[in-house]
mmCIF file of C-alpha atoms in Angstrom:
data_model
loop_
_atom_site.group_PDB
_atom_site.id
_atom_site.type_symbol
_atom_site.label_atom_id
_atom_site.label_comp_id
_atom_site.label_asym_id
_atom_site.label_seq_id
_atom_site.Cartn_x
_atom_site.Cartn_y
_atom_site.Cartn_z
ATOM 1 C CA MET A 1 -3.689 0.899 19.950
ATOM 2 C CA LYS A 2 -2.051 3.413 22.502
ATOM 3 C CA LEU A 3 1.308 1.769 21.920
ATOM 4 C CA ASN A 4 0.848 1.920 18.207
ATOM 5 C CA PHE A 5 -0.084 5.688 18.472
ATOM 6 C CA GLN A 6 2.971 6.323 20.597
ATOM 7 C CA ASN A 7 5.084 4.568 18.082
ATOM 8 C CA LYS A 8 3.787 6.842 15.254
ATOM 9 C CA LYS A 9 4.575 9.859 17.270
ATOM 10 C CA VAL A 10 8.172 8.714 17.953
ATOM 11 C CA LYS A 11 8.568 7.897 14.255
ATOM 12 C CA LEU A 12 7.147 11.340 13.224
ATOM 13 C CA ALA A 13 9.566 12.919 15.736
ATOM 14 C CA ILE A 14 12.650 11.074 14.202
ATOM 15 C CA ILE A 15 11.520 11.942 10.702
ATOM 16 C CA ILE A 16 11.306 15.694 11.646
ATOM 17 C CA LEU A 17 14.666 15.656 13.360
ATOM 18 C CA LEU A 18 16.240 13.992 10.189
ATOM 19 C CA ILE A 19 14.857 16.399 7.809
ATOM 20 C CA MET A 20 16.082 19.160 9.968
ATOM 21 C CA LEU A 21 19.523 17.693 9.911
ATOM 22 C CA LEU A 22 19.305 17.188 5.992
ATOM 23 C CA VAL A 23 17.958 20.971 5.435
ATOM 24 C CA HIS A 24 20.821 22.269 7.798
ATOM 25 C CA SER A 25 23.492 20.320 5.875
ATOM 26 C CA ILE A 26 22.449 21.594 2.644
ATOM 27 C CA VAL A 27 22.018 25.269 3.826
ATOM 28 C CA GLY A 28 25.419 24.983 5.577
ATOM 29 C CA SER A 29 26.978 23.881 2.266
ATOM 30 C CA ILE A 30 25.373 26.328 -0.089
ATOM 31 C CA SER A 31 23.429 29.510 0.098
ATOM 32 C CA LEU A 32 19.717 29.357 -0.117
ATOM 33 C CA LYS A 33 19.759 31.570 -3.165
ATOM 34 C CA ALA A 34 22.110 29.197 -4.999
ATOM 35 C CA PHE A 35 19.974 26.339 -3.980
ATOM 36 C CA LEU A 36 16.747 27.723 -5.223
ATOM 37 C CA ASN A 37 17.528 27.802 -8.943
ATOM 38 C CA LEU A 38 14.425 28.301 -10.991
ATOM 39 C CA THR A 39 15.909 27.217 -14.290
ATOM 40 C CA ALA A 40 17.141 23.931 -12.894
ATOM 41 C CA LEU A 41 13.656 23.382 -11.187
ATOM 42 C CA GLU A 42 11.948 24.033 -14.489
ATOM 43 C CA ILE A 43 14.017 21.412 -16.311
ATOM 44 C CA ILE A 44 13.454 18.625 -13.592
ATOM 45 C CA VAL A 45 9.803 19.317 -12.838
ATOM 46 C CA ALA A 46 8.781 19.746 -16.611
ATOM 47 C CA GLY A 47 10.775 16.767 -17.733
ATOM 48 C CA ILE A 48 9.432 14.335 -14.917
ATOM 49 C CA PHE A 49 5.828 15.601 -15.466
ATOM 50 C CA LEU A 50 6.160 15.310 -19.218
ATOM 51 C CA SER A 51 7.441 11.727 -19.047
ATOM 52 C CA VAL A 52 4.991 10.460 -16.626
ATOM 53 C CA ILE A 53 1.896 12.034 -18.397
ATOM 54 C CA ILE A 54 3.049 10.541 -21.684
ATOM 55 C CA SER A 55 3.842 7.016 -19.939
ATOM 56 C CA PHE A 56 0.689 6.712 -17.768
ATOM 57 C CA SER A 57 -3.023 7.500 -18.102
ATOM 58 C CA PHE A 58 -4.612 10.239 -15.963
ATOM 59 C CA ASP A 59 -6.608 7.580 -14.051
ATOM 60 C CA THR A 60 -3.327 5.773 -12.983
ATOM 61 C CA LEU A 61 -1.726 9.274 -11.945
ATOM 62 C CA ILE A 62 -4.875 10.121 -9.752
ATOM 63 C CA GLY A 63 -4.938 6.703 -8.425
ATOM 64 C CA THR A 64 -1.239 7.037 -7.507
ATOM 65 C CA ILE A 65 -2.003 10.092 -5.316
ATOM 66 C CA LYS A 66 -4.818 8.377 -3.652
ATOM 67 C CA MET A 67 -2.796 5.267 -2.936
ATOM 68 C CA ILE A 68 0.007 7.554 -1.428
ATOM 69 C CA LYS A 69 -2.511 9.037 0.817
ATOM 70 C CA LEU A 70 -4.060 5.800 1.816
ATOM 71 C CA SER A 71 -0.652 4.429 2.570
ATOM 72 C CA PHE A 72 -0.252 7.060 5.249
ATOM 73 C CA PHE A 73 -3.759 7.148 6.742
ATOM 74 C CA HIS A 74 -5.364 3.964 6.109
ATOM 75 C CA LYS A 75 -4.478 0.921 8.398
ATOM 76 C CA ILE A 76 -5.289 -2.506 7.102
ATOM 77 C CA ASP A 77 -7.580 -3.974 9.850
ATOM 78 C CA TYR A 78 -6.892 -7.844 9.901
ATOM 79 C CA THR A 79 -8.568 -8.190 13.215
ATOM 80 C CA THR A 80 -12.123 -7.001 12.161
ATOM 81 C CA MET A 81 -11.785 -9.141 8.918
ATOM 82 C CA ILE A 82 -10.793 -12.258 10.679
ATOM 83 C CA TYR A 83 -13.565 -11.921 13.404
ATOM 84 C CA LYS A 84 -16.037 -11.107 10.440
ATOM 85 C CA VAL A 85 -15.244 -14.013 8.434
ATOM 86 C CA HIS A 86 -15.259 -16.180 11.685
ATOM 87 C CA GLU A 87 -18.726 -15.128 12.500
ATOM 88 C CA LEU A 88 -19.688 -15.825 8.963
ATOM 89 C CA SER A 89 -18.566 -19.396 9.388
ATOM 90 C CA ILE A 90 -20.737 -19.665 12.492
ATOM 91 C CA LYS A 91 -23.917 -18.498 10.721
ATOM 92 C CA VAL A 92 -23.332 -20.745 7.774
ATOM 93 C CA LYS A 93 -23.034 -23.672 10.254
ATOM 94 C CA ARG A 94 -26.206 -22.772 11.969
ATOM 95 C CA GLU A 95 -28.425 -21.429 9.255
ATOM 96 C CA GLY A 96 -26.906 -22.586 6.075
ATOM 97 C CA VAL A 97 -25.141 -20.773 3.201
ATOM 98 C CA LEU A 98 -28.189 -19.133 1.829
ATOM 99 C CA SER A 99 -28.456 -17.186 5.082
ATOM 100 C CA ILE A 100 -25.579 -14.858 4.112
ATOM 101 C CA GLN A 101 -27.503 -13.082 1.231
ATOM 102 C CA SER A 102 -28.385 -10.099 3.468
ATOM 103 C CA ASP A 103 -24.739 -9.933 4.667
ATOM 104 C CA ILE A 104 -23.625 -9.794 1.024
ATOM 105 C CA GLU A 105 -25.845 -6.834 0.303
ATOM 106 C CA GLU A 106 -24.411 -4.927 3.385
ATOM 107 C CA GLU A 107 -20.617 -5.938 2.923
ATOM 108 C CA GLU A 108 -18.605 -2.912 1.858
ATOM 109 C CA HIS A 109 -15.279 -4.855 1.350
ATOM 110 C CA THR A 110 -15.334 -5.590 -2.345
ATOM 111 C CA PHE A 111 -13.079 -8.566 -2.272
ATOM 112 C CA LEU A 112 -14.935 -10.267 0.714
ATOM 113 C CA ARG A 113 -18.203 -9.480 -0.833
ATOM 114 C CA ASP A 114 -17.153 -11.129 -4.101
ATOM 115 C CA ALA A 115 -15.932 -14.131 -2.048
ATOM 116 C CA MET A 116 -19.236 -14.368 -0.276
ATOM 117 C CA ILE A 117 -21.151 -14.271 -3.542
ATOM 118 C CA LEU A 118 -19.104 -17.284 -4.813
ATOM 119 C CA LEU A 119 -19.858 -19.113 -1.512
ATOM 120 C CA ASN A 120 -23.506 -18.348 -1.844
ATOM 121 C CA ASP A 121 -23.582 -19.702 -5.369
ATOM 122 C CA TYR A 122 -22.399 -23.200 -4.135
ATOM 123 C CA LYS A 123 -19.372 -23.281 -6.276
ATOM 124 C CA LYS A 124 -16.837 -25.946 -5.810
ATOM 125 C CA PRO A 125 -13.908 -25.164 -3.424
ATOM 126 C CA GLU A 126 -11.454 -25.858 -6.326
ATOM 127 C CA ALA A 127 -13.378 -23.453 -8.719
ATOM 128 C CA MET A 128 -13.538 -20.827 -5.892
ATOM 129 C CA ARG A 129 -9.825 -21.041 -5.328
ATOM 130 C CA ASP A 130 -9.095 -20.578 -8.871
ATOM 131 C CA ILE A 131 -11.421 -17.570 -9.145
ATOM 132 C CA LEU A 132 -10.151 -15.869 -6.029
ATOM 133 C CA GLU A 133 -6.483 -16.354 -6.862
ATOM 134 C CA LYS A 134 -7.034 -14.677 -10.272
ATOM 135 C CA ASP A 135 -8.949 -11.950 -8.541
ATOM 136 C CA ILE A 136 -5.983 -11.460 -6.182
ATOM 137 C CA ALA A 137 -3.640 -11.427 -9.120
ATOM 138 C CA SER A 138 -5.768 -8.641 -10.879
ATOM 139 C CA ARG A 139 -6.028 -6.616 -7.677
ATOM 140 C CA ARG A 140 -2.229 -6.852 -7.240
ATOM 141 C CA SER A 141 -1.548 -5.634 -10.822
ATOM 142 C CA ASN A 142 -3.786 -2.685 -10.121
ATOM 143 C CA LEU A 143 -2.298 -1.949 -6.845
ATOM 144 C CA TYR A 144 1.255 -1.986 -8.428
ATOM 145 C CA ARG A 145 0.278 0.797 -10.934
ATOM 146 C CA ALA A 146 1.056 3.455 -8.364
ATOM 147 C CA HIS A 147 4.313 1.689 -7.493
ATOM 148 C CA ASN A 148 5.395 1.756 -11.128
ATOM 149 C CA VAL A 149 4.824 5.450 -11.541
ATOM 150 C CA LEU A 150 7.060 6.268 -8.548
ATOM 151 C CA LYS A 151 9.593 3.734 -9.901
ATOM 152 C CA MET A 152 9.700 5.509 -13.106
ATOM 153 C CA ILE A 153 10.103 8.961 -11.276
ATOM 154 C CA ALA A 154 13.013 7.395 -9.256
ATOM 155 C CA HIS A 155 14.567 6.182 -12.431
ATOM 156 C CA ILE A 156 14.323 9.282 -14.653
ATOM 157 C CA SER A 157 14.862 12.137 -11.969
ATOM 158 C CA PRO A 158 18.671 11.789 -11.969
ATOM 159 C CA SER A 159 18.679 11.531 -15.793
ATOM 160 C CA PHE A 160 16.900 14.947 -15.995
ATOM 161 C CA GLY A 161 19.271 16.144 -13.365
ATOM 162 C CA LEU A 162 22.054 15.401 -15.736
ATOM 163 C CA ILE A 163 20.422 16.892 -18.607
ATOM 164 C CA GLY A 164 20.111 20.124 -16.702
ATOM 165 C CA THR A 165 23.814 19.929 -15.872
ATOM 166 C CA LEU A 166 24.663 19.381 -19.526
ATOM 167 C CA LEU A 167 22.379 22.363 -20.469
ATOM 168 C CA GLY A 168 24.245 24.397 -17.873
ATOM 169 C CA LEU A 169 27.691 23.437 -19.191
ATOM 170 C CA VAL A 170 26.595 24.248 -22.784
ATOM 171 C CA GLY A 171 25.391 27.556 -21.617
ATOM 172 C CA LEU A 172 28.514 28.079 -19.753
ATOM 173 C CA LEU A 173 30.695 27.425 -22.700
ATOM 174 C CA SER A 174 28.638 29.474 -25.017
ATOM 175 C CA ASN A 175 28.995 32.647 -22.920
ATOM 176 C CA ILE A 176 32.748 31.991 -21.732
ATOM 177 C CA HIS A 177 33.631 35.635 -21.938
ATOM 178 C CA GLN A 178 30.715 36.718 -19.856
ATOM 179 C CA THR A 179 31.485 36.210 -16.135
ATOM 180 C CA ASP A 180 27.749 36.744 -14.806
ATOM 181 C CA LEU A 181 26.459 34.392 -17.245
ATOM 182 C CA ILE A 182 29.204 31.744 -16.361
ATOM 183 C CA MET A 183 28.306 31.821 -12.835
ATOM 184 C CA ASN A 184 24.615 31.580 -13.337
ATOM 185 C CA ASN A 185 25.128 28.506 -15.855
ATOM 186 C CA MET A 186 27.466 26.857 -13.519
ATOM 187 C CA ALA A 187 24.888 27.165 -10.586
ATOM 188 C CA SER A 188 22.245 25.819 -12.678
ATOM 189 C CA ALA A 189 24.318 22.837 -13.997
ATOM 190 C CA LEU A 190 25.370 21.690 -10.452
ATOM 191 C CA VAL A 191 21.935 22.278 -8.855
ATOM 192 C CA SER A 192 20.170 20.241 -11.522
ATOM 193 C CA THR A 193 21.973 17.137 -10.601
ATOM 194 C CA LEU A 194 21.431 17.772 -6.941
ATOM 195 C CA TYR A 195 17.475 18.354 -7.572
ATOM 196 C CA GLY A 196 17.402 14.897 -9.556
ATOM 197 C CA SER A 197 19.058 12.961 -6.807
ATOM 198 C CA LEU A 198 16.959 14.545 -4.044
ATOM 199 C CA ILE A 199 13.805 13.767 -5.915
ATOM 200 C CA ALA A 200 14.735 10.236 -6.671
ATOM 201 C CA ASN A 201 16.283 9.336 -3.270
ATOM 202 C CA PHE A 202 14.382 11.274 -0.896
ATOM 203 C CA ILE A 203 10.856 11.266 -2.476
ATOM 204 C CA ALA A 204 10.257 8.558 -4.951
ATOM 205 C CA VAL A 205 12.294 5.778 -3.523
ATOM 206 C CA PRO A 206 10.865 6.162 0.154
ATOM 207 C CA LEU A 207 7.431 6.376 -1.251
ATOM 208 C CA MET A 208 8.031 3.169 -3.255
ATOM 209 C CA GLY A 209 8.905 1.457 -0.064
ATOM 210 C CA ARG A 210 5.836 2.568 1.604
ATOM 211 C CA LEU A 211 3.596 1.528 -1.204
ATOM 212 C CA LYS A 212 5.255 -1.763 -1.352
ATOM 213 C CA GLU A 213 4.425 -2.347 2.271
ATOM 214 C CA TYR A 214 0.917 -1.079 1.827
ATOM 215 C CA ILE A 215 0.264 -3.299 -1.147
ATOM 216 C CA ASP A 216 1.708 -6.517 0.656
ATOM 217 C CA GLU A 217 -0.637 -5.652 3.571
ATOM 218 C CA ASN A 218 -3.647 -5.665 1.127
ATOM 219 C CA ILE A 219 -2.524 -8.926 -0.522
ATOM 220 C CA LEU A 220 -2.198 -10.621 2.790
ATOM 221 C CA GLN A 221 -5.708 -9.404 3.851
ATOM 222 C CA TYR A 222 -6.959 -10.895 0.479
ATOM 223 C CA SER A 223 -5.295 -14.228 1.157
ATOM 224 C CA ILE A 224 -6.664 -14.439 4.611
ATOM 225 C CA ILE A 225 -10.306 -13.899 3.258
ATOM 226 C CA THR A 226 -9.498 -16.395 0.734
ATOM 227 C CA GLU A 227 -8.480 -18.873 3.171
ATOM 228 C CA GLY A 228 -11.342 -18.432 5.542
ATOM 229 C CA ILE A 229 -14.071 -18.557 2.804
ATOM 230 C CA LEU A 230 -12.524 -21.786 1.233
ATOM 231 C CA LEU A 231 -12.575 -23.462 4.643
ATOM 232 C CA ILE A 232 -16.247 -22.418 5.142
ATOM 233 C CA SER A 233 -17.011 -23.784 1.629
ATOM 234 C CA GLN A 234 -15.462 -27.157 2.844
ATOM 235 C CA ASN A 235 -17.819 -27.231 5.844
ATOM 236 C CA ASP A 236 -14.793 -26.819 8.169
ATOM 237 C CA THR A 237 -15.353 -25.928 11.907
ATOM 238 C CA ALA A 238 -15.567 -22.400 12.867
ATOM 239 C CA ARG A 239 -12.478 -22.851 15.157
ATOM 240 C CA ASN A 240 -10.354 -24.235 12.212
ATOM 241 C CA VAL A 241 -11.536 -21.156 10.089
ATOM 242 C CA PHE A 242 -10.431 -18.842 12.698
ATOM 243 C CA ASP A 243 -7.053 -20.544 13.521
ATOM 244 C CA LYS A 244 -5.942 -21.100 9.821
ATOM 245 C CA MET A 245 -6.617 -17.472 9.092
ATOM 246 C CA ASN A 246 -4.907 -16.336 12.511
ATOM 247 C CA VAL A 247 -1.633 -18.119 11.861
ATOM 248 C CA MET A 248 -1.239 -16.108 8.589
ATOM 249 C CA LEU A 249 -0.509 -13.050 10.730
ATOM 250 C CA LYS A 250 2.840 -12.160 12.382
ATOM 251 C CA GLU A 251 3.262 -13.967 15.636
ATOM 252 C CA ASP A 252 2.922 -10.691 17.765
ATOM 253 C CA ALA A 253 -0.275 -9.750 15.837
ATOM 254 C CA ARG A 254 -2.094 -12.957 16.287
ATOM 255 C CA LEU A 255 -5.495 -12.847 17.890
ATOM 256 C CA VAL A 256 -7.092 -14.513 20.724
ATOM 257 C CA TYR A 257 -10.060 -17.002 19.903
ATOM 258 C CA PRO A 258 -13.305 -15.511 21.076
ATOM 259 C CA ARG A 259 -14.138 -18.216 23.739
ATOM 260 C CA LYS A 260 -17.332 -16.510 24.898
ATOM 261 C CA LYS A 261 -19.403 -18.517 22.373
ATOM 262 C CA ILE A 262 -19.921 -21.504 24.529
ATOM 263 C CA GLY A 263 -22.670 -22.914 22.380
ATOM 264 C CA GLU A 264 -20.267 -22.875 19.282
ATOM 265 C CA ARG A 265 -17.546 -24.552 21.184
ATOM 266 C CA ASN A 266 -19.878 -27.288 22.260
ATOM 267 C CA ARG A 267 -21.106 -27.978 18.816
ATOM 268 C CA GLU A 268 -17.544 -28.181 17.468
ATOM 269 C CA SER A 269 -16.724 -30.754 20.192
ATOM 270 C CA ASP A 270 -19.491 -32.937 19.055
ATOM 271 C CA GLU A 271 -18.304 -32.711 15.439
ATOM 272 C CA VAL A 272 -14.861 -33.787 16.500
#
């Protein structure tokens, strides 16, 4: 955990340094007054928001903001989930599947709770697998809504930048004899393209990559839970349940089997 925290601090320091270099390069190329063009900003922001609001529901847009926040501050905890399913397998072995009813009521993770309900209802493993895979597909579709919003922003931002450029050129040609207006329209035209590219390549695309990683982590957690619950339904040993979930993690993230449960280990030896 300490190493992970240190890695985050190093990553944050690198990001801040690169942002400073980017800002320095922009300010060194053009003046701050020329960069902050209100007309160009209005075209880009209004165009993006109008397109997004027309294309997506407000629930999807609010969900996108929440998912972006979660991708930064919510860490998918595979360790707790694997140990929890492992403990569940031990309890089912000892006391039977009906003993997990109280655990179902207390479980906060929605996917695990739904899987436990299926297990408690004595459904066949084949039927459970089909239901859980359909549940994962549905959850994947919902998670990708936020990704699709950012994908659209990345796609349309350069286009609205080009529209701002064209409008600036039209204004320039319409006022060809007025020097002040020519300079203002030229600045607006060029900065619009810059705004569009910055929003697409330095905001939308990086956030898309972050959300994609967060979605993949969620899907992996659902798959781990599915594997564990199906093995429990097949009356597999607790050790096999743990190992088959554990190997789904990256090699450097795999867990150590909790060998302190001597009684459990002895029972599994008798089963083999």
